Amino acid sequence: MAGQSLYHTWRRYRTLQTHRISALPIVILMPHSACNCRCVMCDIWKDNKNLKQLTEADISGLLASLKQLGTQQVLMSGGEALLNTNFFVLCRILKSVGIKVTLLTTGLSIKNNAEQLLTWVDDLIVSLDGDEALHDAIRNIPNAFRKLKEGVEHIKSINPAYRITGRTVIHRLNYRNWPAIIAESKKMGLDQVSFLPADVSSHAFNRQQAWTEPKQDEILIPEHELPELNEVISYLRTECREEFNHGFIAESREKIIDIYRYYAAFYGHNAFPYKKCNAPWVSTVVEADGAVRPCFFMESMGNIRDTALSDILNSAEAIAFRKSLNTSAHPTCVKCVCSLNLSPLTSL
C-alpha cells in the first residue's frame, strides 16, 4: 500500500459497499476513434472516416472529477491514441495533477514518438498477434511487425528500464503460433506478455451489431480444433515453465487454461470461465465522443460534454445499475474476455 493513503483505501471500500463512486482509481480514455491497423478481430477501423476525438478542453474538464475521485491511473486506449495530434498535450494535463498515464498502442508509430513517450507516458502496452508474417497478416498492414519491433528496441535503447509489455488476442488464426509469439516477445525486449481470447459476441470495438456466425467463424476456434488448442496450451505450460514462474507470461499456468475453456464453452463442453470483476466500481471508459461507459462492453451512461463525470457515475441510474449488476450471471459479463478485479488494497 506504499504511496496510497488510508483515506483513499477507505473510499474504495465504501464504493464497493454503497455502489456510490467515491474513489475511481482507473479511467480508460479513448483519445481518437480511428485506428492505423485493420485487424480481422476488430471493427474499429471500419469507421475511420467518422472521426471523433477527445480535446484539450475535454481532458481539462475532467480534472475536477478525477481529483474528486482520486484517480491514480489513466489508460489511453482506442482506436490508436497516437493519431490524436494533441495526444501529448492531453498526457501533460493529466501528468500535471500526478496521474499515471499508460498507453495501449498498435506500436506502429512509437519509434517516431519515442522522446515524447518517454517524457509523458509512464509505460506502454503494445499489441502483438504473431511472428512477423502472421502479425502483418492479422493487422492487414505491411511492415506492422517491423515497425513495432523497431519502436520497442529504439525506446529500450534509450531507456532500458522503461516498461513495455505485450498483449495478444488468441484466436483461430494465431493459436498455433503461440510459442512463436512468446519467443518474439522476448527477442524484441518486452518486459511481459499477456494473453486473452477474442471477443466474438459483444457490441464492443465499434460493432454496430454483435457478430453473426459467418463472422464469428473467422475468429472462433472451431470445435474440431479444440484438442489442438489444448495441446498447444499443454505444451506452453510445460516448455515455458520459467516464463510463467518469473512472470514474463502475465497469466499463471493454471489461468492460461481459461482460454481453452472460453472457446470450449461456445460448444457446450463447459461453462464460461468464472471471472470475479469489479470494473464498474473501480474504473470507467470515456470514448472519443465523450460517451461514458461502466466498462468496454456495457451501454453508455452519459457524456462528459454534457455532464461532469462524477455526476454521471453517481446518477440515480448509474447507482441502480451497479446495485443490480451481478457480474457472475449477467450475459455480457459471463462471456467477457477482459475483466478487472481491483482490491481496495491494491496500489497502482
Coordinates of C-alpha atoms in Angstrom, one line a residue:
M1 CA 0.0 0.0 0.0
A2 CA 3.0 2.3 -0.3
G3 CA 2.0 5.7 -1.7
Q4 CA -1.7 5.1 -1.1
S5 CA -3.4 6.9 1.7
L6 CA -5.6 5.1 4.2
Y7 CA -8.3 7.6 3.3
H8 CA -8.3 6.6 -0.4
T9 CA -8.3 2.9 0.6
W10 CA -11.3 3.5 2.8
R11 CA -13.1 5.4 0.0
R12 CA -12.6 2.4 -2.3
Y13 CA -14.1 0.1 0.3
R14 CA -17.1 2.5 0.6
T15 CA -17.6 2.5 -3.1
L16 CA -17.9 -1.3 -3.2
Q17 CA -20.3 -1.3 -0.2
T18 CA -22.6 1.6 -1.2
H19 CA -22.4 1.4 -5.0
R20 CA -21.7 5.2 -5.0
I21 CA -18.4 6.1 -6.6
S22 CA -16.3 7.9 -4.0
A23 CA -13.0 6.6 -5.4
L24 CA -12.2 5.8 -9.0
P25 CA -8.6 4.6 -9.3
I26 CA -8.6 3.9 -13.0
V27 CA -10.1 5.7 -16.0
I28 CA -9.8 4.5 -19.6
L29 CA -9.8 7.2 -22.2
M30 CA -10.1 6.8 -26.0
P31 CA -8.4 9.9 -27.4
H32 CA -9.1 9.0 -31.0
S33 CA -11.8 6.9 -32.7
A34 CA -9.7 5.8 -35.7
C35 CA -7.0 3.1 -35.9
N36 CA -4.0 2.7 -38.1
C37 CA -4.5 -1.1 -38.4
R38 CA -7.2 -3.1 -40.0
C39 CA -7.3 -6.1 -37.6
V40 CA -9.5 -9.1 -38.5
M41 CA -10.8 -9.4 -34.9
C42 CA -11.8 -5.7 -34.6
D43 CA -14.2 -3.3 -36.4
I44 CA -12.9 0.0 -35.1
W45 CA -11.0 0.8 -38.3
K46 CA -14.2 0.4 -40.4
D47 CA -15.5 3.7 -39.0
N48 CA -12.2 5.6 -39.6
K49 CA -14.0 8.2 -41.8
N50 CA -16.3 9.2 -39.0
L51 CA -13.5 10.8 -36.9
K52 CA -14.1 11.5 -33.2
Q53 CA -11.5 12.6 -30.7
L54 CA -11.1 14.0 -27.2
T55 CA -9.9 17.5 -27.0
E56 CA -7.8 19.5 -24.6
A57 CA -11.0 21.1 -23.3
D58 CA -12.4 17.6 -22.6
I59 CA -9.4 16.5 -20.5
S60 CA -9.2 19.8 -18.7
G61 CA -12.9 19.5 -17.9
L62 CA -12.3 16.0 -16.5
L63 CA -9.8 17.2 -14.0
A64 CA -12.2 18.3 -11.3
S65 CA -13.9 14.9 -11.3
L66 CA -10.6 13.0 -11.4
K67 CA -9.3 14.9 -8.5
Q68 CA -12.5 14.5 -6.5
L69 CA -12.5 10.7 -7.1
G70 CA -8.8 10.3 -6.5
T71 CA -8.0 8.8 -10.0
Q72 CA -4.4 7.4 -10.0
Q73 CA -4.1 6.0 -13.5
V74 CA -5.4 6.7 -16.9
L75 CA -5.2 4.1 -19.7
M76 CA -5.1 5.7 -23.2
S77 CA -6.9 3.2 -25.4
G78 CA -8.6 3.4 -28.8
G79 CA -8.6 3.3 -31.8
E80 CA -5.0 4.4 -31.9
A81 CA -4.5 7.1 -29.3
L82 CA -1.3 8.5 -31.0
L83 CA -3.4 9.5 -34.0
N84 CA -4.8 12.4 -31.9
T85 CA -2.4 15.2 -32.8
N86 CA -2.8 16.7 -29.3
F87 CA -2.2 13.4 -27.6
F88 CA 0.9 14.5 -25.6
V89 CA -1.0 17.7 -24.6
L90 CA -3.7 15.5 -23.1
C91 CA -1.0 13.5 -21.3
R92 CA 0.7 16.6 -20.0
I93 CA -2.6 17.8 -18.5
L94 CA -3.1 14.5 -16.7
K95 CA 0.5 14.3 -15.5
S96 CA 0.3 17.9 -14.1
V97 CA -2.0 16.6 -11.4
G98 CA 0.0 13.4 -10.7
I99 CA -2.0 10.9 -12.7
K100 CA 0.0 8.0 -14.2
V101 CA -0.5 7.5 -17.9
T102 CA -0.4 4.1 -19.7
L103 CA -0.7 3.9 -23.5
L104 CA -2.3 0.9 -25.3
T105 CA -1.0 1.1 -28.8
T106 CA -0.5 -0.8 -32.1
G107 CA 3.1 0.2 -31.9
L108 CA 3.3 1.5 -35.5
S109 CA 4.4 5.0 -34.5
I110 CA 6.2 4.6 -31.2
K111 CA 9.6 5.0 -32.7
N112 CA 8.7 8.4 -34.2
N113 CA 7.3 9.5 -30.9
A114 CA 9.9 7.9 -28.6
E115 CA 11.1 11.1 -27.0
Q116 CA 7.7 12.3 -26.0
L117 CA 6.5 8.9 -24.9
L118 CA 9.4 8.7 -22.5
T119 CA 8.6 12.1 -21.2
W120 CA 4.8 12.0 -20.9
V121 CA 3.8 8.3 -20.8
D122 CA 4.7 6.0 -17.9
D123 CA 4.5 2.7 -19.7
L124 CA 3.3 1.1 -22.9
I125 CA 1.2 -1.9 -23.7
V126 CA 1.7 -3.0 -27.4
S127 CA -0.4 -5.4 -29.4
L128 CA 1.3 -8.5 -30.8
D129 CA -0.5 -11.0 -32.9
G130 CA 2.1 -13.5 -34.1
D131 CA 5.5 -13.8 -35.7
E132 CA 6.3 -11.2 -38.5
A133 CA 4.3 -12.8 -41.3
L134 CA 1.3 -13.6 -39.2
H135 CA 1.3 -10.3 -37.3
D136 CA 1.3 -8.4 -40.6
A137 CA -1.5 -10.6 -42.0
I138 CA -3.8 -10.2 -38.9
R139 CA -3.1 -6.5 -38.7
N140 CA -3.7 -6.1 -42.5
I141 CA -0.8 -3.6 -42.6
P142 CA 2.5 -4.1 -44.4
N143 CA 5.6 -4.0 -42.1
A144 CA 3.5 -3.7 -39.0
F145 CA 5.7 -6.1 -37.1
R146 CA 8.9 -4.4 -38.2
K147 CA 7.7 -1.0 -37.1
L148 CA 6.5 -2.4 -33.8
K149 CA 9.8 -4.2 -33.1
E150 CA 11.9 -1.2 -34.2
G151 CA 9.9 1.0 -31.9
V152 CA 10.3 -1.2 -28.9
E153 CA 14.0 -1.7 -29.5
H154 CA 14.5 2.1 -30.0
I155 CA 12.8 3.0 -26.8
K156 CA 14.7 0.3 -24.9
S157 CA 18.0 1.6 -26.3
I158 CA 17.3 5.0 -24.8
N159 CA 15.9 3.8 -21.5
P160 CA 16.2 0.0 -20.9
A161 CA 14.2 0.3 -17.7
Y162 CA 11.1 1.8 -19.4
R163 CA 8.3 -0.8 -19.1
I164 CA 6.8 -2.1 -22.4
T165 CA 4.5 -5.1 -22.2
G166 CA 2.7 -7.0 -24.9
R167 CA -0.9 -8.1 -25.2
T168 CA -2.1 -10.9 -27.6
V169 CA -5.6 -11.9 -28.5
I170 CA -5.5 -15.6 -29.1
H171 CA -8.0 -16.9 -31.8
R172 CA -8.4 -19.2 -34.7
L173 CA -5.7 -17.6 -36.8
N174 CA -2.9 -17.5 -34.4
Y175 CA -3.2 -20.1 -31.6
R176 CA -0.8 -22.4 -33.3
N177 CA 1.7 -19.6 -33.5
W178 CA 1.5 -19.0 -29.7
P179 CA 5.1 -20.3 -28.9
A180 CA 6.5 -18.1 -31.6
I181 CA 4.6 -15.1 -30.1
I182 CA 6.3 -15.7 -26.8
A183 CA 9.7 -16.1 -28.5
E184 CA 9.3 -12.9 -30.5
S185 CA 8.2 -11.0 -27.4
K186 CA 11.4 -11.9 -25.6
K187 CA 13.5 -11.2 -28.7
M188 CA 12.3 -7.7 -29.1
G189 CA 12.8 -6.9 -25.4
L190 CA 9.2 -6.8 -24.0
D191 CA 9.1 -6.9 -20.2
Q192 CA 6.0 -9.1 -20.1
V193 CA 3.3 -10.6 -22.4
S194 CA -0.3 -11.4 -21.6
F195 CA -3.0 -13.4 -23.4
L196 CA -6.7 -13.2 -23.7
P197 CA -9.3 -14.9 -26.0
A198 CA -11.1 -12.9 -28.8
D199 CA -14.4 -11.2 -28.0
V200 CA -16.8 -12.6 -30.7
S201 CA -20.1 -11.9 -29.1
S202 CA -20.4 -8.3 -27.8
H203 CA -21.1 -4.9 -29.4
A204 CA -17.6 -3.6 -28.3
F205 CA -14.9 -2.5 -30.7
N206 CA -17.3 -0.4 -32.8
R207 CA -19.6 -3.3 -33.8
Q208 CA -22.9 -1.8 -34.8
Q209 CA -24.3 -5.2 -34.0
A210 CA -22.9 -8.4 -32.5
W211 CA -21.2 -10.7 -34.9
T212 CA -23.2 -13.4 -36.5
E213 CA -22.0 -16.9 -37.2
P214 CA -20.2 -16.3 -40.5
K215 CA -18.0 -13.5 -39.0
Q216 CA -17.6 -15.4 -35.7
D217 CA -16.4 -18.4 -37.5
E218 CA -13.4 -16.4 -38.9
I219 CA -12.1 -15.9 -35.4
L220 CA -13.7 -18.5 -33.1
I221 CA -11.7 -21.7 -32.8
P222 CA -13.7 -24.5 -34.4
E223 CA -14.9 -27.3 -32.2
H224 CA -12.9 -29.9 -34.0
E225 CA -9.7 -27.9 -33.4
L226 CA -10.2 -27.6 -29.6
P227 CA -8.0 -30.7 -28.9
E228 CA -5.2 -29.0 -30.9
L229 CA -5.7 -25.8 -28.8
N230 CA -5.5 -27.9 -25.7
E231 CA -2.2 -29.4 -26.9
V232 CA -0.7 -26.0 -27.6
I233 CA -1.6 -24.8 -24.1
S234 CA -0.2 -28.1 -22.5
Y235 CA 3.0 -27.5 -24.5
L236 CA 3.3 -23.9 -23.2
R237 CA 2.6 -25.0 -19.6
T238 CA 5.5 -27.5 -19.8
E239 CA 8.0 -25.8 -22.1
C240 CA 7.5 -22.2 -20.8
R241 CA 7.7 -23.0 -17.1
E242 CA 10.4 -20.4 -16.5
E243 CA 8.4 -17.7 -18.3
F244 CA 5.4 -18.5 -16.1
N245 CA 7.4 -18.7 -12.9
H246 CA 9.2 -15.4 -13.4
G247 CA 6.2 -13.5 -14.6
F248 CA 7.2 -12.9 -18.2
I249 CA 3.9 -14.5 -19.0
A250 CA 1.4 -12.5 -17.0
E251 CA -1.1 -15.3 -16.5
S252 CA -0.4 -18.2 -14.3
R253 CA 0.0 -21.8 -15.6
E254 CA -3.5 -22.5 -14.2
K255 CA -5.1 -19.3 -15.5
I256 CA -3.9 -19.8 -19.1
I257 CA -6.2 -22.9 -19.4
D258 CA -9.2 -20.5 -19.2
I259 CA -8.5 -19.6 -22.9
Y260 CA -9.3 -23.2 -23.8
R261 CA -12.4 -23.2 -21.5
Y262 CA -13.6 -20.0 -23.1
Y263 CA -13.6 -21.4 -26.6
A264 CA -14.9 -24.8 -25.4
A265 CA -17.9 -23.1 -23.7
F266 CA -19.3 -21.9 -27.1
Y267 CA -19.8 -25.6 -27.9
G268 CA -21.3 -26.5 -24.5
H269 CA -18.3 -28.5 -23.3
N270 CA -18.1 -26.5 -20.1
A271 CA -19.3 -23.2 -18.6
F272 CA -17.5 -20.0 -19.5
P273 CA -14.6 -19.4 -17.1
Y274 CA -15.7 -17.7 -13.9
K275 CA -14.4 -14.1 -13.7
K276 CA -14.5 -12.0 -10.5
C277 CA -14.9 -8.5 -11.8
N278 CA -15.5 -5.1 -10.2
A279 CA -14.7 -2.9 -13.2
P280 CA -17.8 -0.7 -13.0
W281 CA -16.9 0.1 -9.3
V282 CA -13.2 0.9 -9.8
S283 CA -13.0 2.2 -13.4
T284 CA -14.9 3.8 -16.3
V285 CA -14.4 4.2 -20.0
V286 CA -14.7 7.6 -21.8
E287 CA -15.0 7.2 -25.5
A288 CA -13.6 9.6 -28.2
D289 CA -17.0 11.4 -28.5
G290 CA -17.2 11.8 -24.7
A291 CA -19.6 9.0 -24.0
V292 CA -19.1 7.3 -20.6
R293 CA -19.5 3.5 -20.1
P294 CA -19.1 1.4 -17.0
C295 CA -16.7 -0.8 -19.0
F296 CA -16.0 -1.5 -22.7
F297 CA -18.9 -3.9 -23.0
M298 CA -21.8 -2.0 -21.2
E299 CA -24.1 0.7 -22.6
S300 CA -23.3 4.4 -22.3
M301 CA -24.5 6.3 -19.1
G302 CA -23.9 9.9 -20.3
N303 CA -21.4 12.2 -21.9
I304 CA -18.7 14.3 -20.3
R305 CA -19.6 17.1 -22.8
D306 CA -22.9 17.5 -21.1
T307 CA -22.4 16.5 -17.5
A308 CA -19.4 16.2 -15.1
L309 CA -18.0 12.7 -15.0
S310 CA -18.6 12.4 -11.2
D311 CA -22.3 13.3 -11.7
I312 CA -22.7 10.7 -14.5
L313 CA -21.1 8.0 -12.4
N314 CA -23.3 8.8 -9.4
S315 CA -26.6 9.5 -11.1
A316 CA -29.5 7.5 -9.7
E317 CA -29.5 5.4 -12.9
A318 CA -25.8 4.6 -12.6
I319 CA -26.0 3.6 -8.9
A320 CA -29.1 1.5 -9.6
F321 CA -27.2 -0.2 -12.4
R322 CA -24.3 -1.2 -10.1
K323 CA -26.6 -2.3 -7.3
S324 CA -28.4 -4.7 -9.7
L325 CA -25.3 -5.9 -11.6
N326 CA -24.4 -9.5 -10.9
T327 CA -21.2 -10.0 -12.8
S328 CA -21.3 -13.7 -12.3
A329 CA -24.7 -14.0 -14.1
H330 CA -25.1 -11.0 -16.5
P331 CA -24.9 -12.4 -20.0
T332 CA -22.3 -9.8 -21.1
C333 CA -20.1 -10.4 -18.1
V334 CA -20.3 -14.2 -18.4
K335 CA -18.7 -14.1 -21.9
C336 CA -16.3 -11.2 -21.1
V337 CA -12.7 -11.5 -22.2
C338 CA -11.3 -8.5 -20.3
S339 CA -12.4 -8.5 -16.7
L340 CA -10.9 -6.4 -14.0
N341 CA -10.9 -7.1 -10.3
L342 CA -9.1 -4.5 -8.2
S343 CA -8.9 -4.8 -4.5
P344 CA -9.1 -1.6 -2.4
L345 CA -5.7 -2.6 -1.0
T346 CA -4.1 -2.6 -4.4
S347 CA -1.7 0.3 -5.0
L348 CA -1.3 1.3 -8.6

